[in-house]
Short mmCIF file of C-alpha atoms and ligand atoms in Angstrom, two decimals:
data_model
loop_
_atom_site.label_atom_id
_atom_site.label_comp_id
_atom_site.label_asym_id
_atom_site.label_seq_id
_atom_site.Cartn_x
_atom_site.Cartn_y
_atom_site.Cartn_z
CA MET H 160 0.00 0.00 0.00
CA PRO H 161 2.54 2.74 0.96
CA LEU H 162 4.65 1.85 -2.05
CA THR H 163 2.11 2.97 -4.61
CA PRO H 164 2.26 6.77 -4.06
CA LEU H 165 6.04 6.64 -3.93
CA LEU H 166 6.25 4.83 -7.23
CA LYS H 167 3.82 7.32 -8.75
CA HIS H 168 6.09 10.17 -7.66
CA LEU H 169 9.12 8.53 -9.14
CA THR H 170 7.40 8.01 -12.47
CA ILE H 171 6.27 11.63 -12.68
CA PHE H 172 9.70 12.85 -11.71
CA ASN H 173 11.34 10.90 -14.50
CA THR H 174 9.20 12.35 -17.27
CA ASP H 175 10.64 15.16 -19.35
CA PHE H 176 7.43 17.07 -18.70
CA LEU H 177 8.52 17.97 -15.18
CA PHE H 178 11.99 18.86 -16.27
CA VAL H 179 10.86 22.06 -17.99
CA PRO H 180 9.48 23.97 -14.97
CA LEU H 181 12.51 22.82 -13.01
CA PHE H 182 14.79 24.42 -15.57
CA ILE H 183 12.82 27.68 -15.43
CA PHE H 184 13.13 27.73 -11.66
CA VAL H 185 16.92 27.52 -11.89
CA VAL H 186 17.02 30.49 -14.28
CA THR H 187 14.84 32.74 -12.08
CA ALA H 188 16.92 31.89 -9.04
CA GLU H 189 20.01 33.06 -10.87
CA GLU H 190 18.50 36.32 -12.03
CA ASN H 191 16.82 37.38 -8.78
CA LYS H 192 19.67 37.90 -6.44
CA LYS H 193 19.67 39.01 -2.86
CA VAL H 194 22.43 41.18 -1.49
CA ILE H 195 22.95 41.86 2.21
CA SER H 196 24.76 45.02 3.16
CA THR H 197 25.39 46.79 6.44
CA ILE H 198 24.59 50.46 7.09
CA GLY H 199 27.37 52.75 5.93
CA SER H 200 29.05 50.17 3.72
CA THR H 201 29.15 49.84 -0.07
CA ALA H 202 26.78 47.39 -1.74
CA GLU H 203 27.51 45.75 -5.05
CA LEU H 204 24.36 45.10 -7.05
CA SER H 205 25.32 42.52 -9.59
CA CYS H 206 24.27 42.64 -13.26
CA ILE H 207 26.46 40.61 -15.58
CA TYR H 208 25.84 39.59 -19.16
CA THR H 209 28.85 38.15 -20.89
CA PRO H 210 28.72 38.79 -24.59
CA GLU H 211 30.27 36.83 -27.44
CA LYS H 212 32.31 39.91 -28.29
CA LYS H 213 32.97 43.19 -26.53
CA PHE H 214 30.24 45.83 -26.36
CA ILE H 215 30.67 49.12 -28.14
CA LEU H 216 29.95 51.68 -25.44
CA ASN H 217 28.21 54.27 -27.58
CA LYS H 218 25.74 51.59 -28.67
CA LEU H 219 24.92 50.66 -25.10
CA ARG H 220 22.42 51.86 -22.51
CA VAL H 221 22.35 50.73 -18.88
CA PHE H 222 19.47 51.72 -16.66
CA TRP H 223 19.39 51.03 -12.95
CA GLN H 224 15.98 51.58 -11.41
CA ILE H 225 13.96 50.77 -8.34
CA ALA H 226 11.69 47.89 -9.32
CA ASP H 227 9.27 48.12 -6.38
CA GLY H 228 7.29 50.83 -8.16
CA SER H 229 6.09 52.30 -4.87
CA LYS H 230 8.50 55.23 -4.85
CA PRO H 231 7.69 58.44 -6.77
CA CYS H 232 11.26 58.53 -8.07
CA SER H 233 12.80 55.35 -9.41
CA VAL H 234 15.91 56.37 -11.38
CA VAL H 235 19.06 55.13 -9.67
CA HIS H 236 21.71 55.39 -12.38
CA THR H 237 21.74 55.93 -16.13
CA PHE H 238 24.44 55.22 -18.68
CA ASN H 239 23.46 56.32 -22.17
CA SER H 240 25.53 55.83 -25.32
CA GLY H 241 28.93 56.16 -23.78
CA HIS H 242 28.06 58.76 -21.10
CA GLU H 243 26.63 58.81 -17.65
CA ASN H 244 23.58 61.02 -17.49
CA GLN H 245 22.30 61.65 -13.99
CA SER H 246 19.93 64.48 -14.83
CA GLU H 247 16.95 62.30 -13.87
CA GLN H 248 18.58 60.56 -10.90
CA CYS H 249 16.63 60.55 -7.63
CA ALA H 250 18.10 62.92 -5.06
CA ASP H 251 18.55 59.99 -2.61
CA PHE H 252 21.20 58.47 -4.84
CA ARG H 253 23.15 61.59 -5.77
CA ASN H 254 26.92 60.94 -5.69
CA ARG H 255 26.37 57.45 -4.27
CA THR H 256 26.32 55.29 -7.39
CA ARG H 257 29.15 54.01 -9.58
CA LEU H 258 29.41 51.67 -12.55
CA PHE H 259 32.58 49.76 -13.32
CA GLN H 260 33.46 52.04 -16.27
CA ASP H 261 36.32 49.92 -17.56
CA LYS H 262 34.35 46.68 -17.35
CA LEU H 263 31.17 47.76 -19.15
CA GLU H 264 32.44 46.58 -22.54
CA ASN H 265 32.95 43.13 -21.00
CA GLY H 266 29.32 42.96 -19.93
CA ILE H 267 29.75 43.87 -16.28
CA PHE H 268 26.96 46.35 -15.58
CA SER H 269 27.01 45.94 -11.80
CA LEU H 270 26.33 48.98 -9.66
CA LEU H 271 28.14 50.13 -6.55
CA LEU H 272 25.91 51.86 -4.02
CA LEU H 273 27.92 53.81 -1.45
CA ASN H 274 27.08 54.55 2.18
CA VAL H 275 24.08 52.24 2.33
CA SER H 276 21.21 53.25 4.63
CA LEU H 277 17.95 51.62 5.68
CA ARG H 278 16.09 53.68 3.07
CA ASP H 279 17.96 51.81 0.34
CA GLU H 280 16.10 48.57 1.01
CA HIS H 281 14.51 47.96 -2.40
CA THR H 282 14.53 45.59 -5.29
CA TYR H 283 16.69 47.12 -7.99
CA ARG H 284 16.39 46.39 -11.69
CA CYS H 285 19.17 46.57 -14.22
CA ILE H 286 18.07 46.98 -17.85
CA VAL H 287 20.65 46.77 -20.64
CA GLN H 288 19.90 47.91 -24.18
CA LYS H 289 22.04 47.50 -27.26
CA LYS H 290 21.68 49.37 -30.53
CA ASP H 291 21.72 47.53 -33.80
CA VAL H 292 19.27 49.62 -35.80
CA VAL H 293 17.27 50.71 -32.78
CA PHE H 294 17.96 50.09 -29.06
CA ARG H 295 16.70 46.72 -27.90
CA VAL H 296 16.73 45.16 -24.42
CA ILE H 297 19.35 42.44 -24.32
CA HIS H 298 19.45 41.78 -20.58
CA ASN H 299 17.72 42.58 -17.34
CA ALA H 300 18.17 41.45 -13.77
CA ASP H 301 16.61 42.15 -10.40
CA VAL H 302 18.61 42.44 -7.20
CA ALA H 303 16.96 42.69 -3.79
CA LEU H 304 19.03 44.72 -1.35
CA LYS H 305 18.60 43.80 2.30
CA VAL H 306 20.12 46.20 4.79
CA ALA H 307 21.40 45.20 8.21
CA ALA H 308 22.81 47.26 11.04
CA ASN H 309 25.38 46.03 13.55
CA ASN H 310 27.37 49.16 14.26
CA SER H 311 27.46 48.69 18.01
CA LEU H 312 28.36 45.98 20.48
CA PRO H 313 26.18 44.90 23.39
CA VAL H 314 27.03 46.34 26.80
CA LEU H 315 26.69 44.06 29.80
CA SER H 316 26.99 45.19 33.39
CA GLY H 317 26.58 43.83 36.88
CA PRO H 318 28.32 44.25 40.23
CA ILE H 319 31.86 45.35 39.42
CA ARG H 320 34.82 44.04 41.41
CA ILE H 321 32.54 43.24 44.34
CA HIS H 322 32.25 39.53 44.86
CA PRO H 323 28.59 38.81 45.62
CA ASN H 324 27.90 36.72 48.69
CA ILE H 325 26.61 33.25 48.19
CA GLY H 326 22.84 33.23 47.91
CA GLU H 327 22.74 36.94 47.16
CA GLU H 328 20.51 38.17 44.34
CA VAL H 329 22.46 39.75 41.51
CA THR H 330 21.02 41.83 38.67
CA LEU H 331 22.77 41.95 35.30
CA SER H 332 21.78 44.27 32.50
CA CYS H 333 22.51 43.93 28.81
CA ASN H 334 21.87 46.77 26.38
CA TYR H 335 22.31 46.96 22.65
CA SER H 336 21.61 49.81 20.29
CA GLN H 337 20.98 50.44 16.62
CA GLY H 338 20.55 46.93 15.32
CA TYR H 339 18.61 45.98 12.22
CA PRO H 340 16.52 43.99 11.56
CA LYS H 341 14.91 43.31 14.96
CA PRO H 342 17.47 41.36 16.98
CA ASN H 343 16.99 38.27 19.14
CA ILE H 344 18.45 38.21 22.62
CA TYR H 345 19.64 35.21 24.62
CA TRP H 346 21.02 34.88 28.13
CA ILE H 347 23.20 31.79 28.51
CA ASN H 348 24.64 30.20 31.65
CA ARG H 349 28.12 29.37 30.38
CA THR H 350 28.73 26.97 33.25
CA ASP H 351 26.33 24.43 31.75
CA ASN H 352 25.25 26.24 28.54
CA SER H 353 21.63 26.39 29.64
CA THR H 354 19.31 29.20 28.59
CA LEU H 355 18.28 31.69 31.28
CA HIS H 356 15.06 33.66 31.15
CA PRO H 357 15.40 37.45 31.33
CA SER H 358 13.60 39.27 34.13
CA SER H 359 12.85 42.11 31.76
CA LEU H 360 13.16 42.64 28.04
CA LYS H 361 12.35 45.75 26.06
CA ILE H 362 12.98 46.11 22.35
CA ILE H 363 12.23 49.52 20.90
CA GLN H 364 12.43 50.85 17.36
CA ASP H 365 14.17 54.20 17.12
CA ASN H 366 13.26 57.02 14.74
CA ASP H 367 15.91 55.93 12.27
CA GLY H 368 14.29 52.49 12.02
CA THR H 369 16.94 50.63 14.01
CA TYR H 370 16.21 48.63 17.16
CA SER H 371 17.52 48.98 20.70
CA VAL H 372 17.41 46.27 23.33
CA PHE H 373 17.26 46.63 27.12
CA SER H 374 17.26 43.46 29.15
CA THR H 375 17.92 42.50 32.75
CA LEU H 376 18.54 39.17 34.37
CA LYS H 377 18.14 38.47 38.08
CA ILE H 378 20.03 35.48 39.37
CA GLU H 379 20.82 34.01 42.74
CA ALA H 380 24.56 33.74 43.18
CA ASN H 381 24.70 30.10 44.24
CA SER H 382 28.07 29.50 42.62
CA ASP H 383 30.57 31.42 40.51
CA ILE H 384 28.73 33.41 37.85
CA LYS H 385 29.55 33.01 34.18
CA VAL H 386 26.71 34.43 32.12
CA GLU H 387 26.69 35.50 28.50
CA CYS H 388 24.40 37.92 26.71
CA ILE H 389 23.96 37.13 23.02
CA ILE H 390 22.48 39.48 20.43
CA GLU H 391 21.58 37.64 17.27
CA ASN H 392 21.20 39.23 13.85
CA GLU H 393 19.41 36.59 11.81
CA LEU H 394 19.92 38.39 8.50
CA LEU H 395 23.70 38.56 8.99
CA GLN H 396 23.75 35.12 10.66
CA GLN H 397 25.82 36.81 13.31
CA ASN H 398 25.93 36.57 17.10
CA LEU H 399 27.44 39.36 19.13
CA THR H 400 28.30 38.01 22.56
CA ILE H 401 29.50 39.47 25.82
CA LEU H 402 30.41 37.61 28.98
CA TYR H 403 29.95 38.51 32.63
CA SER H 404 32.08 36.48 34.99
CA GLU H 405 32.42 36.98 38.73
CA ASN H 406 33.33 34.70 41.59
CA VAL H 407 31.13 34.57 44.63
CA THR H 408 32.40 34.64 48.19
CA ASN H 409 32.00 31.35 49.96
CA SER H 410 30.84 32.67 53.34
CA ASN H 411 30.39 36.13 54.73
CA SER H 412 32.42 35.55 57.87
CA THR H 413 35.49 34.30 55.99
CA ARG H 414 35.24 37.29 53.71
CA SER H 415 35.12 39.86 56.52
CA ASN H 416 38.00 38.17 58.38
CA LEU H 417 40.15 38.16 55.26
CA LEU H 418 39.29 41.77 54.52
CA ASP H 419 40.00 42.88 58.16
CA LEU H 420 43.40 41.24 58.25
CA ASN H 421 44.45 43.08 55.18
CA GLU H 422 43.47 46.48 56.48
CA PRO H 423 46.18 48.59 58.20
CA GLY H 424 43.61 49.75 60.78
CA ALA H 425 42.94 46.17 61.78
CA GLN H 426 46.66 45.47 62.18
CA ALA H 427 47.07 48.53 64.41
CA GLY H 428 44.10 47.37 66.45
CA GLY H 429 45.69 43.94 66.83
CA VAL H 430 48.97 45.46 68.04
CA LEU H 431 47.05 47.65 70.50
CA ALA H 432 45.14 44.65 71.85
CA ILE H 433 48.35 42.70 72.39
CA ALA H 434 49.92 45.75 74.10
CA ILE H 435 46.93 46.04 76.42
CA VAL H 436 47.12 42.35 77.31
CA LEU H 437 50.87 42.61 77.95
CA ALA H 438 50.37 45.74 80.07
CA GLY H 439 47.63 43.97 82.00
CA LEU H 440 49.95 41.01 82.62
CA ALA H 441 52.71 43.38 83.81
CA VAL H 442 50.33 45.14 86.20
CA LEU H 443 49.16 41.77 87.54
CA THR H 444 52.74 40.56 88.04
CA CYS H 445 53.64 43.76 89.88
CA TRP H 446 50.60 43.47 92.09
CA LEU H 447 51.44 39.82 92.94
CA TRP H 448 55.04 40.81 93.77
CA LYS H 449 53.85 43.65 95.96
CA ARG H 450 51.46 41.35 97.80
CA LYS H 451 54.22 38.79 98.37
CA PHE H 452 56.59 41.49 99.73
CA SER H 453 54.02 43.14 101.97
CA ARG H 454 53.14 39.69 103.36
CA ARG H 455 56.79 39.00 104.05
CA ARG H 456 57.17 42.43 105.55
CA SER H 457 54.25 41.95 107.88
CA TYR H 458 55.55 38.50 108.73
CA ALA H 459 58.98 39.97 109.39
CA GLY H 460 57.31 42.77 111.32
CA ASN H 461 55.63 40.25 113.58
C1 NAG K 20 26.28 35.36 57.06
O1 NAG K 20 26.26 35.87 58.39
C2 NAG K 20 24.99 35.93 58.98
C3 NAG K 20 25.10 36.57 60.36
O2 NAG K 20 26.40 36.93 60.64
C4 NAG K 20 24.40 34.54 59.07
O3 NAG K 20 23.09 34.58 59.63
C5 NAG K 20 24.34 33.93 57.69
O4 NAG K 20 23.89 32.59 57.76
C6 NAG K 20 25.70 33.94 57.05
N1 NAG K 20 25.58 33.48 55.68
C7 NAG K 20 26.39 32.53 55.17
C8 NAG K 20 26.14 32.17 53.74
O5 NAG K 20 27.30 32.05 55.81
C1 NAG K 21 20.52 63.68 -20.11
O1 NAG K 21 19.20 63.20 -20.26
C2 NAG K 21 18.22 64.21 -20.40
C3 NAG K 21 16.88 63.56 -20.54
O2 NAG K 21 16.77 62.44 -19.74
C4 NAG K 21 18.53 65.06 -21.63
O3 NAG K 21 17.57 66.12 -21.70
C5 NAG K 21 19.91 65.60 -21.53
O4 NAG K 21 20.23 66.28 -22.73
C6 NAG K 21 20.92 64.50 -21.31
N1 NAG K 21 22.24 65.05 -21.09
C7 NAG K 21 23.31 64.65 -21.76
C8 NAG K 21 24.60 65.31 -21.41
O5 NAG K 21 23.25 63.78 -22.59
C1 NAG K 22 28.03 65.58 -5.11
O1 NAG K 22 29.42 65.80 -5.31
C2 NAG K 22 29.70 67.06 -5.84
C3 NAG K 22 31.18 67.13 -6.15
O2 NAG K 22 31.90 66.14 -5.51
C4 NAG K 22 29.25 68.12 -4.85
O3 NAG K 22 29.52 69.40 -5.36
C5 NAG K 22 27.78 67.98 -4.57
O4 NAG K 22 27.39 68.88 -3.56
C6 NAG K 22 27.45 66.57 -4.13
N1 NAG K 22 26.01 66.44 -4.01
C7 NAG K 22 25.43 65.85 -2.97
C8 NAG K 22 23.94 65.79 -3.00
O5 NAG K 22 26.07 65.36 -2.05
C1 NAG K 23 26.18 58.42 4.93
O1 NAG K 23 24.78 58.63 4.97
C2 NAG K 23 24.32 59.22 6.17
C3 NAG K 23 22.81 59.35 6.07
O2 NAG K 23 22.24 58.15 5.66
C4 NAG K 23 24.97 60.58 6.37
O3 NAG K 23 24.56 61.12 7.59
C5 NAG K 23 26.48 60.41 6.36
O4 NAG K 23 27.09 61.67 6.44
C6 NAG K 23 26.93 59.73 5.08
N1 NAG K 23 28.36 59.46 5.13
C7 NAG K 23 29.17 59.74 4.15
C8 NAG K 23 30.59 59.35 4.36
O5 NAG K 23 28.79 60.27 3.12
C1 NAG K 24 29.01 43.76 11.30
O1 NAG K 24 28.97 42.77 10.29
C2 NAG K 24 30.02 42.84 9.35
C3 NAG K 24 29.76 41.82 8.28
O2 NAG K 24 29.35 40.61 8.80
C4 NAG K 24 31.35 42.61 10.08
O3 NAG K 24 32.41 42.73 9.17
C5 NAG K 24 31.49 43.63 11.19
O4 NAG K 24 32.64 43.35 11.94
C6 NAG K 24 30.29 43.60 12.11
N1 NAG K 24 30.37 44.67 13.10
C7 NAG K 24 30.38 44.46 14.41
C8 NAG K 24 30.40 45.65 15.30
O5 NAG K 24 30.40 43.32 14.87
C1 NAG K 25 20.86 49.80 30.12
O1 NAG K 25 19.83 50.77 30.00
C2 NAG K 25 19.18 51.06 31.23
C3 NAG K 25 18.04 52.01 30.93
O2 NAG K 25 18.45 53.04 30.09
C4 NAG K 25 20.20 51.64 32.21
O3 NAG K 25 19.58 51.89 33.43
C5 NAG K 25 21.34 50.66 32.39
O4 NAG K 25 22.34 51.21 33.20
C6 NAG K 25 21.94 50.28 31.05
N1 NAG K 25 22.91 49.24 31.23
C7 NAG K 25 24.10 49.25 30.62
C8 NAG K 25 24.95 48.04 30.85
O5 NAG K 25 24.46 50.16 29.91
C1 NAG K 26 24.62 27.80 36.00
O1 NAG K 26 24.81 26.42 35.91
C2 NAG K 26 25.41 25.85 37.06
C3 NAG K 26 25.63 24.38 36.76
O2 NAG K 26 24.45 23.77 36.32
C4 NAG K 26 24.51 26.06 38.26
O3 NAG K 26 25.15 25.53 39.41
C5 NAG K 26 24.28 27.56 38.46
O4 NAG K 26 23.40 27.80 39.51
C6 NAG K 26 23.73 28.16 37.19
N1 NAG K 26 23.68 29.60 37.32
C7 NAG K 26 22.56 30.27 37.14
C8 NAG K 26 22.66 31.75 37.31
O5 NAG K 26 21.49 29.73 36.85
C1 NAG K 27 29.37 25.37 26.10
O1 NAG K 27 29.39 25.71 24.72
C2 NAG K 27 30.67 26.08 24.25
C3 NAG K 27 30.54 26.47 22.79
O2 NAG K 27 29.39 27.20 22.58
C4 NAG K 27 31.66 24.96 24.43
O3 NAG K 27 32.96 25.40 24.02
C5 NAG K 27 31.71 24.54 25.88
O4 NAG K 27 32.54 23.42 26.02
C6 NAG K 27 30.32 24.20 26.39
N1 NAG K 27 30.38 23.95 27.81
C7 NAG K 27 29.64 23.04 28.41
C8 NAG K 27 29.80 22.90 29.87
O5 NAG K 27 28.86 22.30 27.77
C1 NAG K 28 23.34 32.49 18.15
O1 NAG K 28 23.16 31.98 19.45
C2 NAG K 28 21.92 31.35 19.66
C3 NAG K 28 21.81 30.96 21.11
O2 NAG K 28 22.91 30.25 21.53
C4 NAG K 28 21.82 30.13 18.74
O3 NAG K 28 20.56 29.53 18.90
C5 NAG K 28 22.00 30.58 17.30
O4 NAG K 28 22.02 29.48 16.44
C6 NAG K 28 23.27 31.36 17.13
N1 NAG K 28 23.30 31.93 15.79
C7 NAG K 28 24.39 31.98 15.05
C8 NAG K 28 24.25 32.61 13.72
O5 NAG K 28 25.46 31.54 15.44
C1 NAG K 29 37.40 32.96 39.71
O1 NAG K 29 38.22 31.98 40.31
C2 NAG K 29 39.03 31.26 39.41
C3 NAG K 29 39.79 30.22 40.20
O2 NAG K 29 39.00 29.69 41.20
C4 NAG K 29 39.98 32.21 38.69
O3 NAG K 29 40.72 31.50 37.74
C5 NAG K 29 39.17 33.27 37.99
O4 NAG K 29 40.05 34.21 37.40
C6 NAG K 29 38.25 33.99 38.97
N1 NAG K 29 37.41 34.89 38.22
C7 NAG K 29 37.14 36.13 38.63
C8 NAG K 29 36.27 36.96 37.76
O5 NAG K 29 37.57 36.58 39.67
#
C-alpha cells in the first residue's frame, strides 16, 4: 500500500514534462539575487551579461531603477551611449552610485551603491539595451538589497569588582543599540550552557528604524557566575556576545575576616590589643610581687 504513491512520484519525476518547470526555476533563481549590506558600507548590485564579443559603449544603454514601483522617483543610475547622465537621478542616490566604467564593454553592468542606509532597502532592476538599428533590451536582472545594522556591540553590566555573597541576588543588565533587523536576545549560563530567562526585556524601534534592546537578568549567586548575553542578527547570521564572569564569596564571615586582616587599621588594632594584654599582665605581676613582699614584711614585722 505505501509503495504505490512513492512509485507514482518517481514516475512523474522521471518524465521530461517535469523537467521544464525545473529548468525555469533555476534560471529565475540566478537572475533574482539578494544582497545583504550593512549600514554605511558599499553594496555591489550585480548585473552581468557576458557577450560573445565586446560591447561598443556608444551603442549601449544601462538603466538602474527601483523595481518596487512604490516610490515616486525610481531612477538610480543611467548610462546612455557612452556617457553617464544623472539628470533624472533621484536625489537619494546623488553621488552614491558608480558603474565599473572599464568593465562595461565586457558585460559587467554591476552597480556600486555607497554609504548604504535603511532607506535603500529595495529591489533594484538593471536593464541593458544594445543598438543595432534601434535600441533593444538584451538583458535585465533584479537584485533585492537587504540592509542590516550592527554598528554597536552589546554592553553588559553587573556588580563590578565586588564579589557577591553566596545566595545573594544579583542583577545583570545587557543593552544593545541600533541593530537591524529586529534582533533576538539570549542569556546563557556558560557553566552548563543552559538558557536563562530574562527578568525584563524591552525592544524599541528608534526614529531611524533601528532597534535597541534593554534586558535585565536576576540570578541568585549560588556558585561562581559566568553568564553570557547574546544578540543575534538573523539576517547577517551573526551573534554578538559578551560575557559577565564573577566569583562569589564562599561565606560572609570568611570574607570579613580576610578583609579585616588586610586592612592597616585592623593590624594597628591587633597590636594595641596585644599591648593592652601585655600591660595587663605586667600590672598583675607587679601586684602579685607587691602582695608577696608586703606579706613578708608583715611577717617579718611580727
Ligand atoms: C552570614 O552571616 C549571617 C550573620 O552573621 C548569618 O546569619 C548567615 O547565615 C551567614 N551566611 C552565610 C552564607 O554564611
Ligand atoms: C541627459 O538626459 C536628459 C533627458 O533624460 C537630456 O535632456 C539631456 O540632454 C541628457 N544630457 C546629456 C549630457 O546627454
Ligand atoms: C556631489 O558631489 C559634488 C562634487 O563632488 C558636490 O559638489 C555635490 O554637492 C554633491 N552632491 C550631494 C547631494 O552630495
Ligand atoms: C552616509 O549617509 C548618512 C545618512 O544616511 C549621512 O549622515 C552620512 O554623512 C553619510 N556618510 C558619508 C561618508 O557620506
Ligand atoms: C558587522 O557585520 C560585518 C559583516 O558581517 C562585520 O564585518 C562587522 O565586523 C560587524 N560589526 C560588528 C560591530 O560586529
Ligand atoms: C541599560 O539601560 C538602562 C536604561 O536606560 C540603564 O539603566 C542601564 O544602566 C543600562 N545598562 C548598561 C549596561 O548600559
Ligand atoms: C549555571 O549552571 C550551574 C551548573 O548547572 C549552576 O550551578 C548555576 O546555579 C547556574 N547559574 C545560574 C545563574 O542559573
Ligand atoms: C558550552 O558551549 C561552548 C561552545 O558554545 C563549548 O565550548 C563549551 O565546552 C560548552 N560547555 C559546556 C559545559 O557544555
Ligand atoms: C546564536 O546563538 C543562539 C543561542 O545560543 C543560537 O541559537 C543561534 O544558532 C546562534 N546563531 C548563530 C548565527 O550563530
Ligand atoms: C574565579 O576563580 C578562578 C579560580 O578559582 C579564577 O581563575 C578566575 O580568574 C576567577 N574569576 C574572577 C572573575 O575573579
